[in-house]
Amino acid sequence: TEHFRFPGGLARCEPGGFVLTEEFGRHAHEIVNFKPRTDDVWVVTFPKCGTTWTQEMVWMMLNDCNAELAKTTPLTIRAPFLESSLFEKMEFAPPGLADLMPSLDVIDKMPSPRVIKSHLPFYLLPPKLLETCKVVYVARNPKDVMVSYYHHHKLLKMPSYSGDFETFVNYFMNDHLVFLPYFPHILDAWAKRTNPNLLFLFYEDMKKNLRGEVEKVAQFLDKPLDEAKMTLLLEHLKFDNLSKNDSVNFKSAKDLGYMNDEGTFIRKGKTGDWKNHLSPELNRRVEAWIEENLADTDLRFVMEL
Ligand code: A3P
């Protein structure tokens, strides 16, 4: 497409027709054959649904809420990003980025318990994942995801986007960006939500009542928190604190020149920011697209709080 760029090119991956990099296409079998462990916890999301927030929460729970270690070790190293493990294989990746993004071999040898992040839909993940370990899936309303994904592309140098917001929304609805299509990704996870190894969360619930969602995750992971740890964790996960926390806001990647100077990865953290971006006409088109895609399901999104 005219405004969207990912060096090395893109590929549609089956099943599902998901847009990924060509490099991913060449290594997809390695991801499918990757061995999950029974004590892993995977955080699986469509991009911009609250992955980083949830990853940090899960990592803290599995590591006795060790905030000092969390603040001094980049999240990408503590809780590696599965498909970015392929960066070491991309000649166009900025130098040094591979050190921040552990390779598949390194992830394979990481000590337990591992926290693994992926934006891949279940279709492209190891087929026995949900039979093997716990997975936290986070969803977010599509309008805020579009806005957040737009700013993400403006911030990052790879993938990058040079057009306006309206064109971006058209790309989003027509599956011309990496990790799309959005609905099959989320609806497949929604269909699996009664699986005892899957916890399906919404970003909007975390915004509304973080404590309640933290309690759910703690129970799911069997990691009860006493009151002191709960207070510490809630403070640690607050937007104002997380956005200033260089270990989770990808400061090291920014220092390597992977991002533009303007802006930060943890950006605004609001539900309903779409109202500042979508014109009434564009909003109508997006609403029609959402309605069409939700017609046969009971999944409903909260668009504002
Ligand atoms: P915005 O761009 O709308 O601000 P992901 O980690 O999946 O890429 O999601 C990023 C989105 O989660 C960004 O949304 C970011 O600001 C938001 N986010 C990260 N930490 C947050 C927090 N503690 N509270 C609220 N939102 C948070």
Coordinates of C-alpha atoms and ligand atoms in Angstrom, one line a residue:
T1 CA 0.0 0.0 0.0
E2 CA 1.0 3.6 -0.7
H3 CA 1.6 4.8 2.9
F4 CA 2.4 1.7 4.9
R5 CA 5.9 0.3 4.9
F6 CA 7.6 -2.7 6.4
P7 CA 11.1 -3.3 5.2
G8 CA 11.5 -6.8 3.7
G9 CA 7.9 -7.0 2.6
L10 CA 4.7 -8.5 3.8
A11 CA 3.0 -11.9 3.4
R12 CA -0.6 -13.2 4.0
C13 CA -0.4 -16.2 6.3
E14 CA -2.9 -19.0 6.2
P15 CA -5.1 -20.0 7.9
G16 CA -6.9 -16.7 8.3
G17 CA -5.1 -14.5 5.7
F18 CA -3.3 -12.7 8.5
V19 CA -0.8 -10.0 7.3
L20 CA 2.7 -10.6 8.6
T21 CA 6.2 -10.0 7.4
E22 CA 7.7 -12.1 4.7
E23 CA 10.4 -13.0 7.2
F24 CA 7.8 -14.3 9.5
G25 CA 6.4 -16.4 6.6
R26 CA 9.7 -18.0 6.1
H27 CA 10.0 -18.9 9.8
A28 CA 6.3 -19.5 10.7
H29 CA 7.0 -23.2 11.1
E30 CA 9.6 -22.5 13.9
I31 CA 6.9 -20.6 15.8
V32 CA 4.3 -23.3 15.3
N33 CA 6.8 -25.9 16.5
F34 CA 8.0 -23.8 19.5
K35 CA 7.5 -25.8 22.7
P36 CA 5.4 -24.1 25.3
R37 CA 6.0 -25.3 28.9
T38 CA 3.3 -26.1 31.4
D39 CA 4.4 -23.3 33.7
D40 CA 4.6 -20.6 31.0
V41 CA 2.1 -17.8 31.0
W42 CA 1.5 -16.3 27.5
V43 CA 0.0 -12.8 26.9
V44 CA -1.7 -12.9 23.6
T45 CA -3.4 -9.9 22.0
F46 CA -4.1 -8.0 18.9
P47 CA -1.6 -5.0 19.0
K48 CA -2.6 -2.0 21.1
C49 CA -5.1 -3.8 23.3
G50 CA -3.1 -3.4 26.5
T51 CA -0.4 -6.0 25.9
T52 CA 2.4 -4.1 27.7
W53 CA 0.2 -3.3 30.7
T54 CA -0.9 -6.9 31.1
Q55 CA 2.6 -8.3 30.5
E56 CA 4.0 -6.2 33.3
M57 CA 1.2 -7.3 35.6
V58 CA 1.7 -11.0 34.8
W59 CA 5.5 -10.7 35.1
M60 CA 5.2 -9.0 38.5
M61 CA 2.8 -11.7 39.8
L62 CA 5.2 -14.5 38.8
N63 CA 8.2 -12.6 40.3
D64 CA 7.0 -11.8 43.7
C65 CA 6.3 -8.2 42.7
N66 CA 10.0 -7.5 42.4
A67 CA 9.6 -3.9 41.2
E68 CA 13.3 -3.2 41.4
L69 CA 14.2 -5.9 39.0
A70 CA 11.3 -4.9 36.8
K71 CA 12.5 -1.3 36.6
T72 CA 16.1 -2.2 35.8
T73 CA 15.5 -4.9 33.1
P74 CA 13.7 -4.1 29.9
L75 CA 10.4 -5.8 29.6
T76 CA 11.4 -7.2 26.2
I77 CA 14.0 -9.3 28.0
R78 CA 11.9 -10.3 31.0
A79 CA 8.8 -11.2 28.9
P80 CA 10.0 -11.8 25.3
F81 CA 8.0 -11.0 22.2
L82 CA 7.7 -14.3 20.4
E83 CA 7.6 -13.2 16.7
S84 CA 10.1 -10.4 17.3
S85 CA 12.6 -13.1 18.0
L86 CA 13.0 -13.2 14.3
F87 CA 14.6 -9.7 14.3
E88 CA 18.0 -11.4 14.6
K89 CA 17.3 -12.8 11.1
M90 CA 16.4 -9.5 9.5
E91 CA 19.2 -7.7 7.9
F92 CA 17.3 -4.4 7.9
A93 CA 16.6 -4.4 11.7
P94 CA 18.4 -1.5 13.5
P95 CA 21.7 -2.7 15.0
G96 CA 21.4 -3.7 18.6
L97 CA 17.7 -4.4 18.4
A98 CA 18.2 -8.1 18.4
D99 CA 19.9 -7.8 21.8
L100 CA 16.6 -6.4 23.2
M101 CA 14.5 -9.0 21.4
P102 CA 15.7 -12.5 22.5
S103 CA 15.9 -15.1 19.7
L104 CA 13.8 -18.2 19.7
D105 CA 16.7 -20.2 20.9
V106 CA 17.2 -17.9 23.9
I107 CA 13.4 -17.9 24.7
D108 CA 13.5 -21.7 24.4
K109 CA 16.2 -21.9 27.1
M110 CA 14.9 -19.2 29.4
P111 CA 14.4 -20.3 33.0
S112 CA 10.8 -21.0 34.2
P113 CA 8.4 -19.5 34.7
R114 CA 8.4 -17.7 31.4
V115 CA 6.1 -14.8 30.4
I116 CA 5.8 -14.8 26.6
K117 CA 4.1 -12.1 24.5
S118 CA 2.6 -12.7 21.1
H119 CA 0.3 -10.7 18.8
L120 CA -0.3 -13.8 16.7
P121 CA -3.8 -15.2 16.5
F122 CA -4.2 -18.8 17.9
Y123 CA -4.2 -20.0 14.3
L124 CA -0.5 -19.3 13.9
L125 CA 0.6 -20.2 17.5
P126 CA 1.8 -23.6 18.6
P127 CA -1.4 -25.8 18.3
K128 CA -1.1 -27.3 21.8
L129 CA -0.7 -23.9 23.5
L130 CA -4.0 -23.9 25.4
E131 CA -3.6 -27.6 26.3
T132 CA -0.2 -26.9 27.8
C133 CA -0.2 -23.6 29.7
K134 CA -2.2 -20.5 30.8
V135 CA -2.9 -17.7 28.3
V136 CA -4.2 -14.3 29.1
Y137 CA -5.9 -12.7 26.1
V138 CA -6.7 -9.0 26.1
A139 CA -9.1 -7.3 23.8
R140 CA -9.9 -3.6 23.3
N141 CA -12.6 -1.7 21.4
P142 CA -11.7 -1.4 17.8
K143 CA -12.0 2.4 17.5
D144 CA -9.5 3.0 20.3
V145 CA -7.3 0.3 18.8
M146 CA -7.3 2.1 15.4
V147 CA -6.3 5.3 17.0
S148 CA -3.6 3.7 19.1
Y149 CA -2.3 1.7 16.2
Y150 CA -2.1 4.8 14.1
H151 CA 0.0 6.6 16.7
H152 CA 2.1 3.5 17.0
H153 CA 2.9 3.6 13.3
K154 CA 3.7 7.3 13.5
L155 CA 6.1 6.6 16.4
L156 CA 7.9 3.6 15.1
K157 CA 10.2 3.5 12.2
M158 CA 9.3 -0.1 11.4
P159 CA 6.5 -0.6 10.5
S160 CA 5.9 3.0 9.4
Y161 CA 3.0 4.9 8.0
S162 CA 3.1 8.2 6.2
G163 CA -0.6 8.9 5.4
D164 CA -3.4 10.6 7.2
F165 CA -5.7 9.1 9.9
E166 CA -8.7 8.5 7.6
T167 CA -6.6 6.5 5.1
F168 CA -5.1 4.5 8.0
V169 CA -8.7 3.6 9.1
N170 CA -9.4 2.4 5.6
Y171 CA -6.3 0.3 5.7
F172 CA -7.4 -1.1 9.0
M173 CA -10.8 -2.0 7.8
N174 CA -9.4 -3.5 4.6
D175 CA -6.7 -5.6 6.3
H176 CA -3.7 -3.7 4.8
L177 CA -1.6 -3.5 8.0
V178 CA 0.5 -6.0 9.8
F179 CA -1.4 -8.4 12.2
L180 CA -4.8 -7.7 10.6
P181 CA -7.6 -8.8 10.3
Y182 CA -8.7 -7.6 13.7
F183 CA -12.1 -9.4 14.1
P184 CA -11.0 -13.0 13.3
H185 CA -8.1 -12.5 15.8
I186 CA -10.4 -11.4 18.6
L187 CA -13.4 -13.6 17.8
D188 CA -11.4 -16.7 17.7
A189 CA -10.1 -16.0 21.2
W190 CA -13.6 -15.0 22.3
A191 CA -14.9 -18.4 21.1
K192 CA -12.2 -20.1 23.2
R193 CA -12.9 -18.1 26.4
T194 CA -14.5 -21.0 28.3
N195 CA -11.2 -22.9 28.1
P196 CA -10.0 -23.1 31.7
N197 CA -6.4 -22.2 30.5
L198 CA -7.6 -19.0 28.8
L199 CA -8.5 -15.8 30.6
F200 CA -10.2 -13.3 28.3
L201 CA -9.8 -9.7 29.5
F202 CA -10.9 -6.3 28.2
Y203 CA -8.7 -3.2 28.3
E204 CA -11.8 -1.2 29.3
D205 CA -12.4 -3.3 32.4
M206 CA -8.8 -2.7 33.4
K207 CA -9.4 1.0 33.0
K208 CA -12.6 0.9 35.0
N209 CA -11.4 -1.3 37.8
L210 CA -7.8 -2.3 37.7
R211 CA -7.9 -3.9 41.1
G212 CA -10.8 -6.2 40.1
E213 CA -8.9 -7.3 37.0
V214 CA -5.7 -7.8 38.9
E215 CA -7.6 -10.1 41.3
K216 CA -8.9 -12.1 38.4
V217 CA -5.5 -12.6 37.0
A218 CA -4.0 -13.4 40.4
Q219 CA -6.6 -16.1 40.9
F220 CA -6.2 -17.4 37.3
L221 CA -2.4 -17.7 37.9
D222 CA -2.9 -19.0 41.4
K223 CA -0.7 -16.2 42.7
P224 CA -2.6 -14.6 45.6
L225 CA -1.5 -11.2 46.6
D226 CA -1.5 -9.9 50.1
E227 CA -2.6 -6.3 50.7
A228 CA 0.9 -4.8 50.7
K229 CA 1.7 -6.5 47.4
M230 CA -1.6 -5.5 45.9
T231 CA -1.0 -1.9 46.8
L232 CA 2.5 -2.0 45.4
L233 CA 1.4 -3.7 42.1
L234 CA -1.5 -1.3 41.6
E235 CA 0.8 1.7 42.1
H236 CA 3.4 0.1 39.7
L237 CA 0.7 -0.4 37.0
K238 CA -0.8 3.1 37.2
F239 CA -0.6 4.9 33.9
D240 CA 1.4 7.8 35.3
N241 CA 4.0 5.4 36.7
L242 CA 4.1 2.9 33.8
S243 CA 4.5 5.7 31.2
K244 CA 7.5 7.0 33.1
N245 CA 9.0 3.5 33.6
D246 CA 11.8 3.2 31.0
S247 CA 11.9 -0.6 31.3
V248 CA 8.3 -0.9 29.9
N249 CA 8.1 2.2 27.7
F250 CA 10.7 0.8 25.3
K251 CA 13.3 3.5 26.1
S252 CA 16.1 1.2 25.1
A253 CA 14.6 0.7 21.6
K254 CA 14.1 4.4 21.4
D255 CA 17.8 5.0 22.3
L256 CA 18.7 2.6 19.4
G257 CA 16.8 4.9 17.0
Y258 CA 13.9 2.5 16.5
M259 CA 11.4 5.3 17.2
N260 CA 10.9 8.9 16.3
D261 CA 11.9 11.4 18.9
E262 CA 8.3 12.7 19.3
G263 CA 6.1 10.6 21.5
T264 CA 6.3 7.6 23.8
F265 CA 5.1 4.0 23.5
I266 CA 2.8 4.3 26.5
R267 CA 0.9 7.2 25.0
K268 CA -2.4 8.4 26.5
G269 CA -4.1 5.4 28.1
K270 CA -7.7 6.5 27.7
T271 CA -10.9 4.9 26.6
G272 CA -12.8 7.0 24.1
D273 CA -9.8 8.8 22.5
W274 CA -11.4 7.8 19.1
K275 CA -13.8 10.8 19.7
N276 CA -10.8 13.1 19.1
H277 CA -9.9 11.4 15.8
L278 CA -13.0 10.1 14.0
S279 CA -15.1 12.5 12.0
P280 CA -18.9 11.8 12.2
E281 CA -18.8 10.4 8.6
L282 CA -15.9 8.2 9.3
N283 CA -17.4 7.1 12.6
R284 CA -20.5 6.0 10.8
R285 CA -18.5 3.9 8.4
V286 CA -16.5 2.3 11.3
E287 CA -19.7 1.6 13.2
A288 CA -21.2 -0.1 10.2
W289 CA -18.1 -2.2 9.8
I290 CA -18.2 -3.2 13.5
E291 CA -21.9 -4.1 13.4
E292 CA -21.3 -6.3 10.3
N293 CA -18.5 -8.1 12.0
L294 CA -20.3 -8.6 15.3
A295 CA -23.6 -9.6 13.8
D296 CA -23.3 -13.3 14.5
T297 CA -21.6 -13.1 17.9
D298 CA -22.4 -12.0 21.5
L299 CA -19.1 -10.1 21.8
R300 CA -19.8 -6.4 22.5
F301 CA -17.3 -3.7 23.2
V302 CA -17.3 -0.8 25.6
M303 CA -16.5 2.3 23.6
E304 CA -16.5 4.9 26.4
L305 CA -16.4 4.9 30.1
Ligands
A3P1 P1 -3.0 4.5 23.7 O1 -2.2 4.6 22.4 O2 -4.5 4.6 23.4 O3 -2.5 5.4 24.7 P2 0.0 -2.4 23.7 O4 0.8 -2.5 24.9 O5 -0.9 -3.5 23.4 O6 0.8 -1.9 22.5 O7 -1.1 -1.2 24.0 C1 -0.7 0.1 24.1 C2 -1.8 0.9 24.7 O8 -2.0 0.6 26.1 C3 -1.6 2.4 24.6 O9 -2.8 3.0 24.3 C4 -1.0 2.7 26.0 O10 -1.1 4.0 26.4 C5 -2.0 1.8 26.8 N1 -1.4 1.6 28.2 C6 -0.2 1.1 28.5 N2 -0.1 1.1 29.9 C7 -1.3 1.6 30.4 C8 -1.8 1.9 31.7 N3 -1.0 1.6 32.8 N4 -3.0 2.4 31.8 C9 -3.8 2.6 30.7 N5 -3.4 2.4 29.4 C10 -2.1 1.9 29.3

